[in-house]
Amino acid sequence: MAAIIRRPIRTMRLRMSVLALSAAAAGLAGCVTRGNEGPALRARDARESEALQLVRAADLLGLRDADAPKDTAAPGGGSTLPSAAVFGGLNYLSPPPGFTSAAAGALGFATLFFAGPTPEDASRYTRLLVWMPREEAGTAEEARRKLDELVQRELTAVLAEVALPSGYRLEKDQRPFTAHRPDGGLITTRYTTTQTIWRIRGGECDEPKVTCQYQVSMPLPPVEGTAPTLLGGYPAWTYVRTEGLTGISPSFIDRRPFQETRRAAFPDMEVLRKLSARLPAWTAIYVAPGTMAYLHDESGNPALLGYPVVLRGGTVSYFVRHQ
């Protein structure tokens, strides 16, 4: 009798094991599918701006589109504003058509909703977004080297064109830099690169606790991924939030007591707009609010841009939903 009872139990256990293995296999298959597809290829609302599509492809968090005013046609993705009104020789940056100055200021608040420290950390810094075609480099390290050489060359050309305020000058500084990336489990891979910094000298920038500079840094190699559907969905070398991101430093950081940490002093948006125009179409620049300076179109004084934008090909894309 005991043998008769044990047999069904063994059979039941065997069936449960098979079911569990089947479920696990199905789950793994789902993970592989999602991993190959990547966040860039998920179905998106057709009304989403180009800016939102690009930052989501880089897995930046805490950003969404704002609704455009109902009585006007505000721009959606890839909007190109008239150069004379936007930047010109004076580095102007106007809000989208139909937005008053007050509405433009509210745009930054409307587009940012942070749910904890991780989304905030991902979206509060200005970054270079990259989807280099995989065929451009055989390895991740080769891709990083080619990309760094490209960016530094074009940034050097831009800084030769854009004039700093009177009394300031640029000095090139290069130094070795070591970065680390966990490579599965407890193993950490070390990368030693050369860091290029354009120091701004003169005025308050010479104070001991003031840092003035233009710097685009990419200490870690990119990872294998997929370009956003917007760009063609091809295999790419890319930077995503979970694997290390590039960085573009604010030009004026003040660490003295009782001072604003970031100051509007230099033509940051003009530099970044010109840089985006020189870089390939598979790159973009995400400008975080409160990090980069422009010349205010009403007061004529330098101010920090209060809302996020994306620059690509020399044009501005706002986080404004298509109507």
PDB file of C-alpha atoms in Angstrom, residues 20-256:
ATOM      1  CA  ALA A  20       8.738  24.581 -12.966  1.00  0.00           C
ATOM      2  CA  LEU A  21      11.496  24.058 -15.512  1.00  0.00           C
ATOM      3  CA  SER A  22       9.123  24.941 -18.336  1.00  0.00           C
ATOM      4  CA  ALA A  23       8.087  28.127 -16.566  1.00  0.00           C
ATOM      5  CA  ALA A  24      11.703  29.044 -15.911  1.00  0.00           C
ATOM      6  CA  ALA A  25      12.602  28.415 -19.544  1.00  0.00           C
ATOM      7  CA  ALA A  26       9.694  30.552 -20.666  1.00  0.00           C
ATOM      8  CA  GLY A  27      10.783  33.301 -18.313  1.00  0.00           C
ATOM      9  CA  LEU A  28      14.352  33.150 -19.602  1.00  0.00           C
ATOM     10  CA  ALA A  29      13.124  33.220 -23.168  1.00  0.00           C
ATOM     11  CA  GLY A  30      11.112  36.323 -22.356  1.00  0.00           C
ATOM     12  CA  CYS A  31      14.170  37.962 -20.799  1.00  0.00           C
ATOM     13  CA  VAL A  32      16.281  37.219 -23.869  1.00  0.00           C
ATOM     14  CA  THR A  33      13.624  38.642 -26.159  1.00  0.00           C
ATOM     15  CA  ARG A  34      13.370  41.837 -24.146  1.00  0.00           C
ATOM     16  CA  GLY A  35      17.139  42.129 -23.925  1.00  0.00           C
ATOM     17  CA  ASN A  36      17.562  41.841 -27.695  1.00  0.00           C
ATOM     18  CA  GLU A  37      14.735  44.251 -28.332  1.00  0.00           C
ATOM     19  CA  GLY A  38      15.959  46.824 -25.820  1.00  0.00           C
ATOM     20  CA  PRO A  39      14.124  49.872 -24.510  1.00  0.00           C
ATOM     21  CA  ALA A  40      14.649  51.718 -27.800  1.00  0.00           C
ATOM     22  CA  LEU A  41      12.366  49.392 -29.772  1.00  0.00           C
ATOM     23  CA  ARG A  42       9.358  49.253 -27.475  1.00  0.00           C
ATOM     24  CA  ALA A  43       6.154  50.634 -28.938  1.00  0.00           C
ATOM     25  CA  ARG A  44       5.760  54.318 -28.123  1.00  0.00           C
ATOM     26  CA  ASP A  45       2.990  56.855 -28.374  1.00  0.00           C
ATOM     27  CA  ALA A  46       3.253  58.528 -31.791  1.00  0.00           C
ATOM     28  CA  ARG A  47       2.724  61.878 -30.085  1.00  0.00           C
ATOM     29  CA  GLU A  48       5.912  61.593 -28.036  1.00  0.00           C
ATOM     30  CA  SER A  49       8.579  64.157 -28.790  1.00  0.00           C
ATOM     31  CA  GLU A  50      11.877  63.291 -30.403  1.00  0.00           C
ATOM     32  CA  ALA A  51      13.554  64.438 -27.188  1.00  0.00           C
ATOM     33  CA  LEU A  52      11.659  61.915 -25.065  1.00  0.00           C
ATOM     34  CA  GLN A  53      12.269  59.064 -27.490  1.00  0.00           C
ATOM     35  CA  LEU A  54      16.015  59.695 -27.447  1.00  0.00           C
ATOM     36  CA  VAL A  55      16.441  59.955 -23.680  1.00  0.00           C
ATOM     37  CA  ARG A  56      14.333  56.832 -23.146  1.00  0.00           C
ATOM     38  CA  ALA A  57      16.589  54.941 -25.556  1.00  0.00           C
ATOM     39  CA  ALA A  58      19.467  55.850 -23.213  1.00  0.00           C
ATOM     40  CA  ASP A  59      17.306  54.701 -20.271  1.00  0.00           C
ATOM     41  CA  LEU A  60      17.299  58.120 -18.630  1.00  0.00           C
ATOM     42  CA  LEU A  61      14.504  58.253 -16.107  1.00  0.00           C
ATOM     43  CA  GLY A  62      12.160  60.837 -14.632  1.00  0.00           C
ATOM     44  CA  LEU A  63      11.277  62.680 -17.851  1.00  0.00           C
ATOM     45  CA  ARG A  64       8.004  63.093 -19.717  1.00  0.00           C
ATOM     46  CA  ASP A  65       6.483  65.402 -22.334  1.00  0.00           C
ATOM     47  CA  ALA A  66       4.464  68.477 -21.449  1.00  0.00           C
ATOM     48  CA  ASP A  67       1.227  69.341 -23.239  1.00  0.00           C
ATOM     49  CA  ALA A  68       1.511  72.179 -25.725  1.00  0.00           C
ATOM     50  CA  PRO A  69      -0.848  75.148 -25.356  1.00  0.00           C
ATOM     51  CA  LYS A  70      -4.149  74.328 -27.018  1.00  0.00           C
ATOM     52  CA  ASP A  71      -4.387  77.628 -28.898  1.00  0.00           C
ATOM     53  CA  THR A  72      -1.090  77.354 -30.728  1.00  0.00           C
ATOM     54  CA  ALA A  73       1.061  74.846 -32.553  1.00  0.00           C
ATOM     55  CA  ALA A  74       4.029  74.266 -30.308  1.00  0.00           C
ATOM     56  CA  PRO A  75       6.852  72.252 -31.832  1.00  0.00           C
ATOM     57  CA  GLY A  76       7.212  68.532 -31.350  1.00  0.00           C
ATOM     58  CA  GLY A  77      10.261  66.381 -31.967  1.00  0.00           C
ATOM     59  CA  GLY A  78      13.051  67.758 -34.104  1.00  0.00           C
ATOM     60  CA  SER A  79      11.819  71.332 -34.099  1.00  0.00           C
ATOM     61  CA  THR A  80      14.183  73.730 -35.816  1.00  0.00           C
ATOM     62  CA  LEU A  81      13.835  77.298 -34.572  1.00  0.00           C
ATOM     63  CA  PRO A  82      15.112  80.289 -36.602  1.00  0.00           C
ATOM     64  CA  SER A  83      18.823  80.636 -35.940  1.00  0.00           C
ATOM     65  CA  ALA A  84      18.671  84.413 -35.544  1.00  0.00           C
ATOM     66  CA  ALA A  85      15.968  84.142 -32.894  1.00  0.00           C
ATOM     67  CA  VAL A  86      17.389  81.113 -31.136  1.00  0.00           C
ATOM     68  CA  PHE A  87      21.140  81.474 -30.991  1.00  0.00           C
ATOM     69  CA  GLY A  88      22.577  83.724 -33.687  1.00  0.00           C
ATOM     70  CA  GLY A  89      25.729  85.510 -32.665  1.00  0.00           C
ATOM     71  CA  LEU A  90      24.334  86.333 -29.223  1.00  0.00           C
ATOM     72  CA  ASN A  91      23.499  82.812 -28.058  1.00  0.00           C
ATOM     73  CA  TYR A  92      19.746  83.438 -27.745  1.00  0.00           C
ATOM     74  CA  LEU A  93      17.430  80.585 -26.847  1.00  0.00           C
ATOM     75  CA  SER A  94      13.717  81.306 -27.039  1.00  0.00           C
ATOM     76  CA  PRO A  95      10.995  79.097 -25.577  1.00  0.00           C
ATOM     77  CA  PRO A  96       8.829  77.120 -28.020  1.00  0.00           C
ATOM     78  CA  PRO A  97       6.311  79.212 -30.003  1.00  0.00           C
ATOM     79  CA  GLY A  98       3.171  79.803 -27.977  1.00  0.00           C
ATOM     80  CA  PHE A  99       4.953  79.635 -24.623  1.00  0.00           C
ATOM     81  CA  THR A 100       5.225  82.806 -22.608  1.00  0.00           C
ATOM     82  CA  SER A 101       8.300  83.272 -20.459  1.00  0.00           C
ATOM     83  CA  ALA A 102       6.294  82.119 -17.433  1.00  0.00           C
ATOM     84  CA  ALA A 103       5.005  79.055 -19.307  1.00  0.00           C
ATOM     85  CA  ALA A 104       8.505  78.226 -20.513  1.00  0.00           C
ATOM     86  CA  GLY A 105       9.754  78.384 -16.944  1.00  0.00           C
ATOM     87  CA  ALA A 106       6.944  76.051 -15.890  1.00  0.00           C
ATOM     88  CA  LEU A 107       7.907  73.668 -18.695  1.00  0.00           C
ATOM     89  CA  GLY A 108      10.857  72.447 -16.663  1.00  0.00           C
ATOM     90  CA  PHE A 109       8.632  71.703 -13.688  1.00  0.00           C
ATOM     91  CA  ALA A 110       5.999  70.033 -15.863  1.00  0.00           C
ATOM     92  CA  THR A 111       8.428  67.675 -17.577  1.00  0.00           C
ATOM     93  CA  LEU A 112      10.314  66.456 -14.529  1.00  0.00           C
ATOM     94  CA  PHE A 113       8.846  64.076 -11.997  1.00  0.00           C
ATOM     95  CA  PHE A 114      11.384  62.283  -9.853  1.00  0.00           C
ATOM     96  CA  ALA A 115      10.450  59.159  -7.933  1.00  0.00           C
ATOM     97  CA  GLY A 116      13.458  58.730  -5.721  1.00  0.00           C
ATOM     98  CA  PRO A 117      17.202  59.243  -6.108  1.00  0.00           C
ATOM     99  CA  THR A 118      17.832  56.939  -9.079  1.00  0.00           C
ATOM    100  CA  PRO A 119      15.665  58.768 -11.643  1.00  0.00           C
ATOM    101  CA  GLU A 120      16.966  62.103 -10.400  1.00  0.00           C
ATOM    102  CA  ASP A 121      20.573  61.004 -10.756  1.00  0.00           C
ATOM    103  CA  ALA A 122      19.865  59.759 -14.283  1.00  0.00           C
ATOM    104  CA  SER A 123      18.252  62.956 -15.548  1.00  0.00           C
ATOM    105  CA  ARG A 124      19.736  65.902 -13.674  1.00  0.00           C
ATOM    106  CA  TYR A 125      23.087  65.901 -15.510  1.00  0.00           C
ATOM    107  CA  THR A 126      23.828  67.033 -19.066  1.00  0.00           C
ATOM    108  CA  ARG A 127      24.973  64.078 -21.158  1.00  0.00           C
ATOM    109  CA  LEU A 128      26.124  63.040 -24.597  1.00  0.00           C
ATOM    110  CA  LEU A 129      23.779  60.408 -26.076  1.00  0.00           C
ATOM    111  CA  VAL A 130      25.487  57.977 -28.454  1.00  0.00           C
ATOM    112  CA  TRP A 131      24.413  55.207 -30.844  1.00  0.00           C
ATOM    113  CA  MET A 132      27.561  54.556 -32.888  1.00  0.00           C
ATOM    114  CA  PRO A 133      26.890  51.931 -35.603  1.00  0.00           C
ATOM    115  CA  ARG A 134      28.455  48.628 -34.532  1.00  0.00           C
ATOM    116  CA  GLU A 135      30.338  48.422 -37.837  1.00  0.00           C
ATOM    117  CA  GLU A 136      32.338  51.534 -36.895  1.00  0.00           C
ATOM    118  CA  ALA A 137      34.377  49.636 -34.299  1.00  0.00           C
ATOM    119  CA  GLY A 138      35.252  46.008 -33.645  1.00  0.00           C
ATOM    120  CA  THR A 139      35.407  46.320 -29.850  1.00  0.00           C
ATOM    121  CA  ALA A 140      33.903  48.492 -27.151  1.00  0.00           C
ATOM    122  CA  GLU A 141      37.305  49.969 -26.302  1.00  0.00           C
ATOM    123  CA  GLU A 142      37.923  50.863 -29.952  1.00  0.00           C
ATOM    124  CA  ALA A 143      34.477  52.493 -30.061  1.00  0.00           C
ATOM    125  CA  ARG A 144      35.273  54.563 -26.960  1.00  0.00           C
ATOM    126  CA  ARG A 145      38.622  55.682 -28.378  1.00  0.00           C
ATOM    127  CA  LYS A 146      37.144  56.679 -31.760  1.00  0.00           C
ATOM    128  CA  LEU A 147      34.243  58.460 -30.129  1.00  0.00           C
ATOM    129  CA  ASP A 148      36.464  60.352 -27.692  1.00  0.00           C
ATOM    130  CA  GLU A 149      38.797  61.451 -30.491  1.00  0.00           C
ATOM    131  CA  LEU A 150      35.814  62.629 -32.539  1.00  0.00           C
ATOM    132  CA  VAL A 151      34.207  64.587 -29.701  1.00  0.00           C
ATOM    133  CA  GLN A 152      37.436  66.190 -28.511  1.00  0.00           C
ATOM    134  CA  ARG A 153      38.366  67.244 -32.059  1.00  0.00           C
ATOM    135  CA  GLU A 154      34.984  68.856 -32.708  1.00  0.00           C
ATOM    136  CA  LEU A 155      34.833  70.476 -29.260  1.00  0.00           C
ATOM    137  CA  THR A 156      38.265  72.010 -29.888  1.00  0.00           C
ATOM    138  CA  ALA A 157      37.004  73.469 -33.182  1.00  0.00           C
ATOM    139  CA  VAL A 158      33.867  74.873 -31.529  1.00  0.00           C
ATOM    140  CA  LEU A 159      35.785  76.498 -28.691  1.00  0.00           C
ATOM    141  CA  ALA A 160      38.003  78.202 -31.278  1.00  0.00           C
ATOM    142  CA  GLU A 161      34.846  79.762 -32.805  1.00  0.00           C
ATOM    143  CA  VAL A 162      32.918  80.819 -29.699  1.00  0.00           C
ATOM    144  CA  ALA A 163      34.233  83.874 -27.893  1.00  0.00           C
ATOM    145  CA  LEU A 164      34.360  83.933 -24.102  1.00  0.00           C
ATOM    146  CA  PRO A 165      33.545  87.159 -22.229  1.00  0.00           C
ATOM    147  CA  SER A 166      36.339  89.707 -22.037  1.00  0.00           C
ATOM    148  CA  GLY A 167      39.063  88.807 -19.545  1.00  0.00           C
ATOM    149  CA  TYR A 168      38.713  85.012 -19.869  1.00  0.00           C
ATOM    150  CA  ARG A 169      40.826  82.517 -21.801  1.00  0.00           C
ATOM    151  CA  LEU A 170      41.017  78.749 -22.358  1.00  0.00           C
ATOM    152  CA  GLU A 171      43.830  76.361 -21.413  1.00  0.00           C
ATOM    153  CA  LYS A 172      43.906  72.723 -22.513  1.00  0.00           C
ATOM    154  CA  ASP A 173      44.619  70.217 -19.745  1.00  0.00           C
ATOM    155  CA  GLN A 174      45.127  66.476 -20.323  1.00  0.00           C
ATOM    156  CA  ARG A 175      45.699  63.919 -17.612  1.00  0.00           C
ATOM    157  CA  PRO A 176      45.372  60.146 -17.065  1.00  0.00           C
ATOM    158  CA  PHE A 177      42.103  58.959 -15.560  1.00  0.00           C
ATOM    159  CA  THR A 178      41.078  55.540 -14.279  1.00  0.00           C
ATOM    160  CA  ALA A 179      37.507  54.255 -14.221  1.00  0.00           C
ATOM    161  CA  HIS A 180      36.063  50.914 -13.138  1.00  0.00           C
ATOM    162  CA  ARG A 181      33.098  48.863 -14.309  1.00  0.00           C
ATOM    163  CA  PRO A 182      31.840  45.686 -12.621  1.00  0.00           C
ATOM    164  CA  ASP A 183      32.118  42.913 -15.188  1.00  0.00           C
ATOM    165  CA  GLY A 184      29.755  40.342 -13.758  1.00  0.00           C
ATOM    166  CA  GLY A 185      29.758  39.164 -10.156  1.00  0.00           C
ATOM    167  CA  LEU A 186      32.703  40.387  -8.118  1.00  0.00           C
ATOM    168  CA  ILE A 187      35.011  40.967 -11.088  1.00  0.00           C
ATOM    169  CA  THR A 188      35.842  44.617 -11.813  1.00  0.00           C
ATOM    170  CA  THR A 189      37.426  45.786 -15.060  1.00  0.00           C
ATOM    171  CA  ARG A 190      39.756  48.771 -14.925  1.00  0.00           C
ATOM    172  CA  TYR A 191      40.005  51.305 -17.757  1.00  0.00           C
ATOM    173  CA  THR A 192      42.760  53.921 -17.921  1.00  0.00           C
ATOM    174  CA  THR A 193      42.139  56.777 -20.338  1.00  0.00           C
ATOM    175  CA  THR A 194      43.310  60.318 -21.021  1.00  0.00           C
ATOM    176  CA  GLN A 195      40.936  62.991 -19.758  1.00  0.00           C
ATOM    177  CA  THR A 196      40.750  66.234 -21.757  1.00  0.00           C
ATOM    178  CA  ILE A 197      39.632  69.395 -19.941  1.00  0.00           C
ATOM    179  CA  TRP A 198      39.443  72.942 -21.291  1.00  0.00           C
ATOM    180  CA  ARG A 199      40.092  75.132 -18.252  1.00  0.00           C
ATOM    181  CA  ILE A 200      38.670  78.654 -18.263  1.00  0.00           C
ATOM    182  CA  ARG A 201      41.087  81.129 -16.700  1.00  0.00           C
ATOM    183  CA  GLY A 202      40.504  84.685 -15.538  1.00  0.00           C
ATOM    184  CA  GLY A 203      38.190  86.559 -13.174  1.00  0.00           C
ATOM    185  CA  GLU A 204      36.495  84.488 -10.481  1.00  0.00           C
ATOM    186  CA  CYS A 205      37.591  81.308 -12.255  1.00  0.00           C
ATOM    187  CA  ASP A 206      41.029  81.775 -10.697  1.00  0.00           C
ATOM    188  CA  GLU A 207      39.597  81.527  -7.158  1.00  0.00           C
ATOM    189  CA  PRO A 208      40.691  78.334  -5.336  1.00  0.00           C
ATOM    190  CA  LYS A 209      37.167  76.928  -4.848  1.00  0.00           C
ATOM    191  CA  VAL A 210      35.804  77.879  -8.280  1.00  0.00           C
ATOM    192  CA  THR A 211      35.956  75.459 -11.216  1.00  0.00           C
ATOM    193  CA  CYS A 212      35.417  76.801 -14.739  1.00  0.00           C
ATOM    194  CA  GLN A 213      35.788  74.417 -17.639  1.00  0.00           C
ATOM    195  CA  TYR A 214      34.347  72.765 -20.726  1.00  0.00           C
ATOM    196  CA  GLN A 215      34.610  68.998 -20.578  1.00  0.00           C
ATOM    197  CA  VAL A 216      32.937  66.032 -22.276  1.00  0.00           C
ATOM    198  CA  SER A 217      33.986  62.846 -20.497  1.00  0.00           C
ATOM    199  CA  MET A 218      33.439  59.192 -21.367  1.00  0.00           C
ATOM    200  CA  PRO A 219      35.698  57.209 -19.035  1.00  0.00           C
ATOM    201  CA  LEU A 220      34.027  53.853 -19.742  1.00  0.00           C
ATOM    202  CA  PRO A 221      33.593  52.083 -23.105  1.00  0.00           C
ATOM    203  CA  PRO A 222      30.075  51.891 -24.544  1.00  0.00           C
ATOM    204  CA  VAL A 223      28.077  48.664 -24.505  1.00  0.00           C
ATOM    205  CA  GLU A 224      26.371  46.702 -27.265  1.00  0.00           C
ATOM    206  CA  GLY A 225      22.808  47.833 -27.780  1.00  0.00           C
ATOM    207  CA  THR A 226      20.287  49.013 -30.341  1.00  0.00           C
ATOM    208  CA  ALA A 227      19.747  52.481 -31.748  1.00  0.00           C
ATOM    209  CA  PRO A 228      16.298  53.991 -31.168  1.00  0.00           C
ATOM    210  CA  THR A 229      13.650  53.298 -33.784  1.00  0.00           C
ATOM    211  CA  LEU A 230      13.760  57.017 -34.530  1.00  0.00           C
ATOM    212  CA  LEU A 231      17.334  56.576 -35.823  1.00  0.00           C
ATOM    213  CA  GLY A 232      16.788  53.259 -37.594  1.00  0.00           C
ATOM    214  CA  GLY A 233      17.011  50.590 -34.892  1.00  0.00           C
ATOM    215  CA  TYR A 234      20.431  49.290 -36.032  1.00  0.00           C
ATOM    216  CA  PRO A 235      22.999  47.441 -33.838  1.00  0.00           C
ATOM    217  CA  ALA A 236      24.978  50.104 -31.999  1.00  0.00           C
ATOM    218  CA  TRP A 237      27.638  50.912 -29.455  1.00  0.00           C
ATOM    219  CA  THR A 238      25.763  52.954 -26.893  1.00  0.00           C
ATOM    220  CA  TYR A 239      25.736  54.339 -23.360  1.00  0.00           C
ATOM    221  CA  VAL A 240      22.829  53.505 -21.062  1.00  0.00           C
ATOM    222  CA  ARG A 241      22.115  54.422 -17.466  1.00  0.00           C
ATOM    223  CA  THR A 242      22.806  50.971 -16.045  1.00  0.00           C
ATOM    224  CA  GLU A 243      26.216  50.547 -17.738  1.00  0.00           C
ATOM    225  CA  GLY A 244      27.804  53.971 -17.329  1.00  0.00           C
ATOM    226  CA  LEU A 245      27.007  57.286 -19.000  1.00  0.00           C
ATOM    227  CA  THR A 246      28.954  60.123 -20.544  1.00  0.00           C
ATOM    228  CA  GLY A 247      29.080  63.505 -18.848  1.00  0.00           C
ATOM    229  CA  ILE A 248      29.215  67.166 -19.907  1.00  0.00           C
ATOM    230  CA  SER A 249      30.266  69.399 -17.048  1.00  0.00           C
ATOM    231  CA  PRO A 250      28.705  72.794 -16.225  1.00  0.00           C
ATOM    232  CA  SER A 251      31.122  75.579 -17.137  1.00  0.00           C
ATOM    233  CA  PHE A 252      30.982  77.424 -13.775  1.00  0.00           C
ATOM    234  CA  ILE A 253      30.889  75.598 -10.431  1.00  0.00           C
ATOM    235  CA  ASP A 254      31.334  77.676  -7.282  1.00  0.00           C
ATOM    236  CA  ARG A 255      32.137  75.846  -4.038  1.00  0.00           C
ATOM    237  CA  ARG A 256      32.753  78.945  -1.938  1.00  0.00           C
TER     238      ARG A 256
END
